[in-house]
Tab-separated table of C-alpha atoms and ligand atoms in Angstrom:
chain	number	residue	atom	x	y	z
A	23	UNK	CA	10.764	-10.355	-27.339
A	24	UNK	CA	9.636	-12.310	-24.285
A	25	UNK	CA	10.649	-12.246	-20.636
A	26	UNK	CA	14.413	-12.337	-20.271
A	27	UNK	CA	14.281	-11.880	-16.551
A	28	UNK	CA	13.663	-15.550	-16.000
A	29	UNK	CA	10.607	-16.411	-13.957
A	30	UNK	CA	7.061	-15.532	-14.918
A	31	UNK	CA	5.552	-12.874	-12.700
A	32	UNK	CA	1.912	-13.239	-11.623
A	33	UNK	CA	0.549	-9.744	-11.768
A	34	UNK	CA	-2.760	-8.669	-10.188
A	35	UNK	CA	-3.937	-5.637	-12.156
A	36	UNK	CA	-6.445	-3.476	-10.255
A	37	UNK	CA	-8.619	-1.717	-12.848
A	38	UNK	CA	-9.897	-2.794	-16.234
A	39	UNK	CA	-9.880	0.642	-17.875
A	40	UNK	CA	-7.288	1.888	-20.338
A	41	UNK	CA	-4.059	1.349	-18.415
A	42	UNK	CA	-5.258	-1.913	-16.834
A	43	UNK	CA	-6.087	-3.640	-20.084
A	44	UNK	CA	-3.018	-2.315	-21.918
A	45	UNK	CA	-0.687	-3.208	-19.070
A	46	UNK	CA	-2.108	-6.717	-19.018
A	47	UNK	CA	-1.751	-7.163	-22.770
A	48	UNK	CA	1.834	-5.864	-22.684
A	49	UNK	CA	2.748	-8.068	-19.710
A	50	UNK	CA	1.274	-11.079	-21.479
A	51	UNK	CA	3.388	-10.265	-24.535
A	52	UNK	CA	6.416	-9.960	-22.216
A	53	UNK	CA	5.813	-13.508	-21.039
A	54	UNK	CA	4.203	-12.766	-17.673
A	55	UNK	CA	0.904	-13.845	-16.166
A	56	UNK	CA	-1.500	-10.931	-15.630
A	57	UNK	CA	-5.101	-11.026	-14.388
A	58	UNK	CA	-7.314	-7.947	-14.363
A	59	UNK	CA	-9.755	-7.129	-11.577
A	60	UNK	CA	-12.300	-4.454	-12.496
A	61	UNK	CA	-14.529	-2.918	-9.822
A	62	UNK	CA	-17.628	-2.558	-11.953
A	63	UNK	CA	-19.659	-5.595	-12.966
A	64	UNK	CA	-20.270	-4.241	-16.512
A	65	UNK	CA	-18.422	-1.804	-18.747
A	66	UNK	CA	-19.049	1.852	-17.818
A	67	UNK	CA	-21.217	3.396	-20.499
A	68	UNK	CA	-20.802	7.087	-19.663
A	69	UNK	CA	-23.139	7.907	-22.564
A	70	UNK	CA	-21.941	11.117	-24.153
A	71	UNK	CA	-18.309	10.763	-23.097
A	72	UNK	CA	-15.643	10.321	-25.726
A	73	UNK	CA	-11.925	10.683	-25.894
A	74	UNK	CA	-9.059	11.088	-28.296
A	75	UNK	CA	-5.865	9.054	-28.359
A	76	UNK	CA	-3.043	11.178	-29.664
A	77	UNK	CA	-0.108	10.168	-31.883
A	78	UNK	CA	2.016	9.013	-28.967
A	79	UNK	CA	-0.788	6.884	-27.475
A	80	UNK	CA	-1.337	5.249	-30.856
A	81	UNK	CA	2.389	4.653	-31.161
A	82	UNK	CA	2.406	2.890	-27.797
A	83	UNK	CA	-0.547	0.723	-28.826
A	84	UNK	CA	1.305	-0.151	-32.046
A	85	UNK	CA	4.315	-1.268	-30.002
A	86	UNK	CA	2.233	-4.191	-28.726
A	87	UNK	CA	0.184	-4.634	-31.928
A	88	UNK	CA	-3.003	-3.357	-30.292
A	89	UNK	CA	-3.613	-0.290	-32.491
A	90	UNK	CA	-5.745	-2.141	-35.094
A	91	UNK	CA	-8.935	-2.686	-33.007
A	92	UNK	CA	-8.755	0.949	-31.788
A	93	UNK	CA	-8.393	2.268	-35.351
A	94	UNK	CA	-11.350	0.151	-36.407
A	95	UNK	CA	-13.634	1.686	-33.811
A	96	UNK	CA	-12.549	5.316	-34.088
A	97	UNK	CA	-12.148	8.143	-36.560
A	98	UNK	CA	-9.225	10.434	-37.380
A	99	UNK	CA	-8.617	14.159	-37.133
A	100	UNK	CA	-5.868	15.669	-39.275
A	101	UNK	CA	-5.605	19.054	-37.652
A	102	UNK	CA	-6.964	21.630	-35.217
A	103	UNK	CA	-8.401	25.034	-36.046
A	104	UNK	CA	-8.648	27.824	-33.466
A	105	UNK	CA	-11.712	30.059	-33.562
A	106	UNK	CA	-11.917	33.368	-31.623
A	107	UNK	CA	-14.961	34.655	-29.694
A	108	UNK	CA	-16.071	36.685	-32.740
A	109	UNK	CA	-16.168	33.529	-34.870
A	110	UNK	CA	-13.008	34.299	-36.790
A	111	UNK	CA	-10.520	31.462	-37.454
A	112	UNK	CA	-7.243	32.604	-35.923
A	113	UNK	CA	-4.965	29.600	-36.332
A	114	UNK	CA	-4.571	26.108	-37.690
A	115	UNK	CA	-2.186	23.300	-36.842
A	116	UNK	CA	-1.822	20.064	-38.794
A	117	UNK	CA	-1.667	16.744	-37.000
A	118	UNK	CA	-0.508	14.831	-40.090
A	119	UNK	CA	-2.023	11.640	-41.423
A	120	UNK	CA	-0.822	9.633	-38.429
A	121	UNK	CA	-2.977	11.839	-36.211
A	122	UNK	CA	-5.279	11.302	-33.286
A	123	UNK	CA	-8.211	8.916	-33.140
A	124	UNK	CA	-11.520	9.809	-31.510
A	125	UNK	CA	-14.077	7.346	-30.165
A	126	UNK	CA	-16.657	7.054	-27.449
A	127	UNK	CA	-15.217	6.151	-24.088
A	128	UNK	CA	-17.453	3.084	-23.954
A	129	UNK	CA	-16.119	1.879	-27.366
A	130	UNK	CA	-12.515	2.272	-26.302
A	131	UNK	CA	-12.980	0.355	-23.047
A	132	UNK	CA	-14.914	-2.343	-24.880
A	133	UNK	CA	-12.301	-2.889	-27.657
A	134	UNK	CA	-9.417	-2.963	-25.199
A	135	UNK	CA	-11.206	-5.473	-22.962
A	136	UNK	CA	-12.195	-7.630	-25.924
A	137	UNK	CA	-8.636	-7.556	-27.291
A	138	UNK	CA	-7.103	-8.375	-23.890
A	139	UNK	CA	-9.510	-11.304	-23.498
A	140	UNK	CA	-8.671	-12.504	-27.033
A	141	UNK	CA	-5.010	-12.533	-26.006
A	142	UNK	CA	-5.799	-14.766	-23.030
A	143	UNK	CA	-5.919	-12.179	-20.235
A	144	UNK	CA	-8.584	-13.056	-17.668
A	145	UNK	CA	-10.748	-10.037	-16.736
A	146	UNK	CA	-12.733	-10.443	-13.555
A	147	UNK	CA	-15.550	-7.927	-13.245
A	148	UNK	CA	-17.251	-6.843	-10.030
A	149	UNK	CA	-13.937	-7.232	-8.121
A	150	UNK	CA	-13.021	-3.997	-6.312
A	151	UNK	CA	-9.581	-4.089	-4.700
A	152	UNK	CA	-9.776	-2.682	-1.157
A	153	UNK	CA	-6.468	-3.742	0.374
A	154	UNK	CA	-3.132	-5.439	-0.306
A	155	UNK	CA	-0.475	-6.804	2.028
A	156	UNK	CA	2.927	-8.419	1.402
A	157	UNK	CA	2.680	-12.051	2.491
A	158	UNK	CA	6.353	-13.068	2.601
A	159	UNK	CA	6.548	-14.488	-0.917
A	160	UNK	CA	4.545	-11.873	-2.821
A	161	UNK	CA	1.348	-9.944	-2.126
A	162	UNK	CA	-2.181	-10.775	-1.098
A	163	UNK	CA	-4.854	-8.510	-2.556
A	164	UNK	CA	-8.172	-8.138	-0.749
A	165	UNK	CA	-11.435	-7.446	-2.499
A	166	UNK	CA	-14.701	-5.790	-1.433
A	167	UNK	CA	-16.496	-9.163	-1.826
A	168	UNK	CA	-14.305	-10.579	0.991
A	169	UNK	CA	-12.099	-12.668	-1.294
A	170	UNK	CA	-8.309	-12.623	-1.527
A	171	UNK	CA	-5.967	-13.235	-4.467
A	172	UNK	CA	-2.229	-13.798	-4.273
A	173	UNK	CA	0.413	-12.791	-6.764
A	174	UNK	CA	3.886	-11.376	-7.090
A	175	UNK	CA	2.906	-7.808	-7.915
A	176	UNK	CA	-0.178	-5.549	-7.760
A	177	UNK	CA	-0.431	-2.965	-10.525
A	178	UNK	CA	-2.589	0.012	-9.542
A	179	UNK	CA	-4.394	0.859	-12.772
A	180	UNK	CA	-7.341	2.036	-10.761
A	181	UNK	CA	-7.661	5.579	-11.998
A	182	UNK	CA	-7.862	9.064	-10.580
A	183	UNK	CA	-9.138	8.072	-7.119
A	184	UNK	CA	-6.742	5.120	-6.866
A	185	UNK	CA	-6.918	2.841	-3.874
A	186	UNK	CA	-3.487	1.413	-4.677
A	187	UNK	CA	-1.989	4.931	-4.575
A	188	UNK	CA	-3.267	5.192	-0.952
A	189	UNK	CA	-1.995	1.698	-0.096
A	190	UNK	CA	1.455	2.650	-1.338
A	191	UNK	CA	1.408	5.975	0.477
A	192	UNK	CA	-1.452	6.825	2.857
A	193	UNK	CA	-0.269	10.466	2.751
A	194	UNK	CA	-0.358	10.717	-1.045
A	195	UNK	CA	-1.874	13.980	-2.257
A	196	UNK	CA	-5.516	13.773	-3.246
A	197	UNK	CA	-6.427	14.809	-6.799
A	198	UNK	CA	-6.541	18.598	-7.202
A	199	UNK	CA	-9.632	20.296	-8.617
A	200	UNK	CA	-8.661	22.303	-11.732
A	201	UNK	CA	-11.575	24.729	-11.396
A	202	UNK	CA	-13.230	23.440	-14.540
A	203	UNK	CA	-16.189	21.250	-15.310
A	204	UNK	CA	-16.102	19.374	-18.591
A	205	UNK	CA	-19.240	18.459	-20.521
A	206	UNK	CA	-19.038	16.047	-23.470
A	207	UNK	CA	-21.750	15.128	-25.963
A	208	UNK	CA	-22.463	13.777	-29.398
A	209	UNK	CA	-25.414	14.301	-31.675
A	210	UNK	CA	-26.590	13.036	-35.025
A	211	UNK	CA	-28.636	16.160	-35.680
A	212	UNK	CA	-28.195	17.494	-39.202
A	213	UNK	CA	-27.557	21.050	-40.319
A	214	UNK	CA	-24.784	21.747	-37.774
A	215	UNK	CA	-21.519	23.403	-38.839
A	216	UNK	CA	-19.238	20.746	-40.331
A	217	UNK	CA	-15.778	19.927	-38.940
A	218	UNK	CA	-14.924	16.693	-40.787
A	219	UNK	CA	-11.378	15.488	-40.122
A	220	UNK	CA	-10.611	18.463	-37.932
A	221	UNK	CA	-11.097	19.663	-34.335
A	222	UNK	CA	-12.514	23.199	-34.224
A	223	UNK	CA	-11.544	24.782	-30.911
A	224	UNK	CA	-13.636	27.797	-29.976
A	225	UNK	CA	-12.680	30.271	-27.265
A	226	UNK	CA	-15.918	31.788	-25.986
A	227	UNK	CA	-15.950	34.696	-23.595
A	228	UNK	CA	-16.676	32.459	-20.561
A	229	UNK	CA	-15.735	28.955	-21.625
A	230	UNK	CA	-13.907	26.875	-24.261
A	231	UNK	CA	-15.586	24.522	-26.739
A	232	UNK	CA	-14.287	21.979	-29.223
A	233	UNK	CA	-16.056	19.906	-31.853
A	234	UNK	CA	-15.419	17.513	-34.701
A	235	UNK	CA	-17.612	15.674	-37.200
A	236	UNK	CA	-17.409	11.865	-37.465
A	237	UNK	CA	-17.502	10.216	-40.904
A	238	UNK	CA	-21.161	9.167	-40.254
A	239	UNK	CA	-22.103	12.821	-39.718
A	240	UNK	CA	-22.324	12.778	-35.918
A	241	UNK	CA	-20.971	15.864	-34.164
A	242	UNK	CA	-18.762	15.173	-31.132
A	243	UNK	CA	-18.304	18.172	-28.804
A	244	UNK	CA	-16.924	19.119	-25.429
A	245	UNK	CA	-17.033	22.269	-23.305
A	246	UNK	CA	-14.576	23.330	-20.603
A	247	UNK	CA	-16.419	25.604	-18.201
A	248	UNK	CA	-15.011	27.407	-15.091
A	249	UNK	CA	-17.045	26.223	-12.118
A	250	UNK	CA	-17.061	25.971	-8.316
A	251	UNK	CA	-16.388	22.486	-6.939
A	252	UNK	CA	-19.409	20.415	-5.998
A	253	UNK	CA	-19.494	17.100	-4.097
A	254	UNK	CA	-19.095	13.833	-6.003
A	255	UNK	CA	-22.675	12.998	-5.081
A	256	UNK	CA	-23.971	16.297	-6.431
A	257	UNK	CA	-22.090	15.805	-9.707
A	258	UNK	CA	-23.350	12.213	-10.029
A	259	UNK	CA	-26.940	13.445	-9.598
A	260	UNK	CA	-26.858	15.805	-12.587
A	261	UNK	CA	-29.140	14.531	-15.397
A	262	UNK	CA	-28.295	14.734	-19.121
A	263	UNK	CA	-30.745	17.654	-19.370
A	264	UNK	CA	-28.960	19.332	-16.472
A	265	UNK	CA	-25.606	19.020	-18.208
A	266	UNK	CA	-27.065	20.312	-21.434
A	267	UNK	CA	-28.529	23.375	-19.750
A	268	UNK	CA	-25.327	24.021	-17.819
A	269	UNK	CA	-23.222	23.874	-20.989
A	270	UNK	CA	-25.645	25.945	-23.075
A	271	UNK	CA	-25.700	28.720	-20.466
A	272	UNK	CA	-21.916	29.090	-20.815
A	273	UNK	CA	-22.281	30.076	-24.508
A	274	UNK	CA	-25.675	31.809	-24.474
A	275	UNK	CA	-25.809	34.975	-26.571
A	276	UNK	CA	-22.432	34.413	-28.267
A	277	UNK	CA	-22.075	34.568	-32.070
A	278	UNK	CA	-20.727	31.047	-32.170
A	279	UNK	CA	-22.215	27.620	-33.049
A	280	UNK	CA	-21.569	26.165	-29.537
A	281	UNK	CA	-25.021	26.811	-27.997
A	282	UNK	CA	-26.757	25.500	-31.156
A	283	UNK	CA	-24.704	22.285	-31.165
A	284	UNK	CA	-25.429	21.706	-27.482
A	285	UNK	CA	-29.153	22.431	-27.989
A	286	UNK	CA	-29.231	19.876	-30.827
A	287	UNK	CA	-27.935	17.136	-28.491
A	288	UNK	CA	-30.274	14.671	-26.832
A	289	UNK	CA	-29.412	12.576	-23.802
A	290	UNK	CA	-25.979	11.593	-25.150
A	291	UNK	CA	-24.298	14.124	-22.886
A	292	UNK	CA	-22.087	13.603	-19.843
A	293	UNK	CA	-20.206	15.861	-17.482
A	294	UNK	CA	-17.863	15.987	-14.535
A	295	UNK	CA	-15.279	18.045	-12.733
A	296	UNK	CA	-11.704	17.939	-13.982
A	297	UNK	CA	-8.930	17.002	-11.541
A	298	UNK	CA	-5.221	16.628	-11.890
A	299	UNK	CA	-2.509	14.856	-9.921
A	300	UNK	CA	0.709	16.814	-10.484
A	301	UNK	CA	3.022	14.681	-8.388
A	302	UNK	CA	2.724	11.352	-6.650
A	303	UNK	CA	5.633	11.059	-4.281
A	304	UNK	CA	5.845	7.251	-4.288
A	305	UNK	CA	5.035	5.253	-7.395
A	306	UNK	CA	5.890	1.857	-6.012
A	307	UNK	CA	6.732	-0.412	-3.115
A	308	UNK	CA	8.588	-3.726	-3.629
A	309	UNK	CA	5.237	-5.387	-4.536
A	310	UNK	CA	3.020	-2.558	-5.862
A	311	UNK	CA	3.324	-0.073	-8.678
A	312	UNK	CA	1.089	2.594	-10.261
A	313	UNK	CA	0.224	3.317	-13.921
A	314	UNK	CA	-1.974	5.882	-15.652
A	315	UNK	CA	-4.224	8.222	-13.711
A	316	UNK	CA	-3.336	6.397	-10.499
A	317	UNK	CA	0.249	7.724	-10.843
A	318	UNK	CA	-0.388	11.085	-12.505
A	319	UNK	CA	-3.392	12.805	-14.027
A	320	UNK	CA	-3.543	15.801	-16.314
A	321	UNK	CA	-6.205	18.409	-16.924
A	322	UNK	CA	-7.831	17.764	-20.286
A	323	UNK	CA	-6.241	20.679	-22.167
A	324	UNK	CA	-3.735	18.469	-23.987
A	325	UNK	CA	-6.044	15.415	-24.342
A	326	UNK	CA	-3.206	13.236	-23.132
A	327	UNK	CA	-4.525	11.243	-20.140
A	328	UNK	CA	-5.309	8.113	-22.132
A	329	UNK	CA	-2.151	8.373	-24.251
A	330	UNK	CA	0.097	8.728	-21.212
A	331	UNK	CA	-1.643	5.825	-19.510
A	332	UNK	CA	-0.959	3.657	-22.559
A	333	UNK	CA	2.705	4.714	-22.672
A	334	UNK	CA	3.135	3.871	-18.980
A	335	UNK	CA	1.573	0.478	-19.448
A	336	UNK	CA	3.855	-0.597	-22.275
A	337	UNK	CA	7.010	0.741	-20.613
A	338	UNK	CA	6.218	-0.939	-17.297
A	339	UNK	CA	5.853	-4.288	-19.105
A	340	UNK	CA	9.154	-3.794	-20.902
A	341	UNK	CA	10.865	-3.126	-17.561
A	342	UNK	CA	9.347	-6.238	-15.980
A	343	UNK	CA	10.389	-8.189	-19.089
A	344	UNK	CA	14.057	-7.127	-19.107
A	345	UNK	CA	15.032	-6.591	-15.478
A	346	UNK	CA	15.118	-9.677	-13.330
A	347	UNK	CA	14.336	-8.104	-9.969
A	348	UNK	CA	11.295	-5.980	-9.266
A	349	UNK	CA	13.176	-3.182	-7.490
A	350	UNK	CA	15.260	-2.444	-10.540
A	351	UNK	CA	12.286	-2.858	-12.912
A	352	UNK	CA	10.198	-0.340	-10.918
A	353	UNK	CA	13.132	2.070	-10.625
A	354	UNK	CA	13.737	1.897	-14.397
A	355	UNK	CA	10.019	2.368	-15.088
A	356	UNK	CA	9.798	5.435	-12.867
A	357	UNK	CA	13.056	6.762	-14.294
A	358	UNK	CA	11.687	6.461	-17.834
A	359	UNK	CA	8.288	7.923	-17.074
A	360	UNK	CA	8.191	10.436	-14.196
A	361	UNK	CA	9.793	13.448	-15.834
A	362	UNK	CA	7.707	13.219	-19.020
A	363	UNK	CA	4.355	12.762	-17.309
A	364	UNK	CA	4.914	15.455	-14.694
A	365	UNK	CA	5.923	17.870	-17.458
A	366	UNK	CA	2.732	17.003	-19.300
A	367	UNK	CA	0.616	17.605	-16.178
A	368	UNK	CA	2.308	20.980	-15.713
A	369	UNK	CA	1.765	21.938	-19.379
A	370	UNK	CA	-1.895	20.844	-19.211
A	371	UNK	CA	-2.401	23.120	-16.211
A	372	UNK	CA	-1.186	26.084	-18.273
A	373	UNK	CA	2.440	26.266	-17.084
A	374	UNK	CA	5.150	27.139	-19.576
A	375	UNK	CA	7.304	24.006	-19.729
A	376	UNK	CA	9.547	25.496	-22.425
A	377	UNK	CA	8.276	23.299	-25.247
A	378	UNK	CA	6.572	24.029	-28.547
A	379	UNK	CA	2.905	22.967	-29.019
A	380	UNK	CA	2.738	19.274	-29.881
A	381	UNK	CA	6.051	18.453	-28.118
A	382	UNK	CA	4.484	15.421	-26.506
A	383	UNK	CA	3.487	13.635	-29.738
A	384	UNK	CA	7.018	12.735	-30.896
A	385	UNK	CA	7.486	9.812	-28.553
A	386	UNK	CA	8.277	6.374	-29.861
A	387	UNK	CA	8.315	3.046	-28.038
A	388	UNK	CA	10.377	0.304	-29.644
A	389	UNK	CA	9.026	-2.884	-28.050
A	390	UNK	CA	12.200	-4.814	-28.839
A	391	UNK	CA	14.556	-2.253	-27.325
A	392	UNK	CA	16.197	-3.696	-24.212
A	393	UNK	CA	15.607	-1.804	-20.984
A	394	UNK	CA	18.660	-1.511	-18.768
A	395	UNK	CA	18.872	-0.866	-15.026
A	396	UNK	CA	19.266	2.768	-13.964
B	17	FAD	C1	-15.257	11.747	-19.870
B	17	FAD	C2	-13.754	11.841	-19.990
B	17	FAD	C3	-13.178	12.242	-21.223
B	17	FAD	C4	-11.762	12.276	-21.340
B	17	FAD	N1	-11.231	12.658	-22.520
B	17	FAD	C5	-9.895	12.396	-22.743
B	17	FAD	C6	-9.303	12.587	-24.047
B	17	FAD	O1	-9.926	13.023	-25.006
B	17	FAD	N2	-8.021	12.205	-24.219
B	17	FAD	C7	-7.310	11.693	-23.190
B	17	FAD	O2	-6.115	11.334	-23.399
B	17	FAD	N3	-7.781	11.575	-21.946
B	17	FAD	C8	-9.070	11.901	-21.725
B	17	FAD	N4	-9.612	11.722	-20.458
B	17	FAD	C9	-8.757	11.204	-19.409
B	17	FAD	C10	-8.599	9.678	-19.592
B	17	FAD	O3	-9.876	9.074	-19.690
B	17	FAD	C11	-7.807	9.150	-18.420
B	17	FAD	O4	-6.585	9.785	-18.348
B	17	FAD	C12	-7.588	7.642	-18.678
B	17	FAD	O5	-8.826	6.987	-18.706
B	17	FAD	C13	-6.689	7.035	-17.635
B	17	FAD	O6	-6.723	5.655	-17.770
B	17	FAD	P1	-6.620	4.731	-16.479
B	17	FAD	O7	-6.753	3.351	-17.001
B	17	FAD	O8	-5.440	5.120	-15.705
B	17	FAD	O9	-7.925	5.098	-15.622
B	17	FAD	P2	-9.399	4.775	-15.958
B	17	FAD	O10	-9.627	4.750	-17.428
B	17	FAD	O11	-10.202	5.714	-15.142
B	17	FAD	O12	-9.634	3.290	-15.453
B	17	FAD	C14	-9.589	2.945	-14.080
B	17	FAD	C15	-10.419	1.693	-13.927
B	17	FAD	O13	-10.192	1.162	-12.631
B	17	FAD	C16	-11.440	0.761	-12.065
B	17	FAD	N5	-11.270	0.825	-10.620
B	17	FAD	C17	-11.238	1.922	-9.824
B	17	FAD	N6	-10.976	1.560	-8.547
B	17	FAD	C18	-10.805	0.220	-8.545
B	17	FAD	C19	-10.495	-0.701	-7.536
B	17	FAD	N7	-10.322	-0.340	-6.266
B	17	FAD	N8	-10.411	-2.030	-7.867
B	17	FAD	C20	-10.583	-2.455	-9.140
B	17	FAD	N9	-10.910	-1.558	-10.171
B	17	FAD	C21	-11.001	-0.271	-9.860
B	17	FAD	C22	-12.416	1.752	-12.630
B	17	FAD	O14	-13.761	1.262	-12.601
B	17	FAD	C23	-11.906	1.934	-14.078
B	17	FAD	O15	-12.463	0.946	-14.967
B	17	FAD	C24	-10.969	11.836	-20.268
B	17	FAD	C25	-11.563	11.552	-19.019
B	17	FAD	C26	-12.941	11.547	-18.884
B	17	FAD	C27	-13.580	11.229	-17.530
């Protein structure tokens, strides 16, 4: 179904990550004219980092026919097994055959950018948005290289430390440190405990660990470690060896495979603090709107950041397809998304939101369903 709202909207998308590329693909499918501006000149490699797109994120990609390339560059897990500090397995939950897909972060960014380009979305790299002002007919976006671009709408898909969030509301809350540092890694070392098709989640006495084995034998692992907050510069200066030692120390002396898996990892290891954004007061102005981590960000406990970003992107495009004026489109988008994402952020931070585990997966987007004004 293409744009029913009449005129084509020229959309300047700030950020070429997950929500930026998916928003642009969905807008293109809705009959609009998106262009993506990504701050970095080349794709971020973040060697060691990986992520998992859950059922609902895959469903949202399917809604715009973009699930295929992601499936081709990822592998599945069919369940999760919980392991206690003494090494005993204490629980298991099935994901089903339609379950989550795991891939390196670099691979996901790459396939989404390649697919968006294939669909005719221009992606301009090395273009960092630094300002945006309404210009009477639409909005003029300013970039760090001194250039300006004009359009009808700016979509802030610019992640956790979003500039567009600050442009919409200079008093918007800054991301909140969750008190945890996350370290991710993958290794092709042999002889490690197998976890093919499953995520093994280990609760150590000081930190949590999860791992899974890819079909080619590589072990993908992450550790969530309580930690005091350090500056962004200090975190950026940690070397792969530094991350490895930090993660290993959290599991030293425990009767679990975690320290061994970490020790068997080379330089494919990456770490950083975890932040969340529980509530962003304003999601839009008449010419600007937020998606993904720019609007809301969750601690990694539910592995939902990417999936929620993808859901947002598709729903925003549906709203801009079906509702002729931007105010009603943005109101409908926020109405469809805010409650769900804020509940997810609360649940990821450990709050009881009154739902059973896995509540978030059963979400379906029907691309052809008509969005009505709220
Ligand atoms: C290492 C790591 C592992 C994670 N693991 C998982 C997981 O397993 N499952 C999961 O669901 N979530 C996971 N997350 C969270 C997930 O990555 C985020 O929720 C998701 O990437 C949000 O997508 P986004 O497009 O909103 O932001 P991002 O993916 O961060 O993309 C934002 C993009 O905007 C660009 N940008 C920033 N500022 C500007 C600007 N001013 N102008 C232009 N471009 C700009 C950035 O360079 C970036 O490319 C993980 C996060 C990290 C860091």
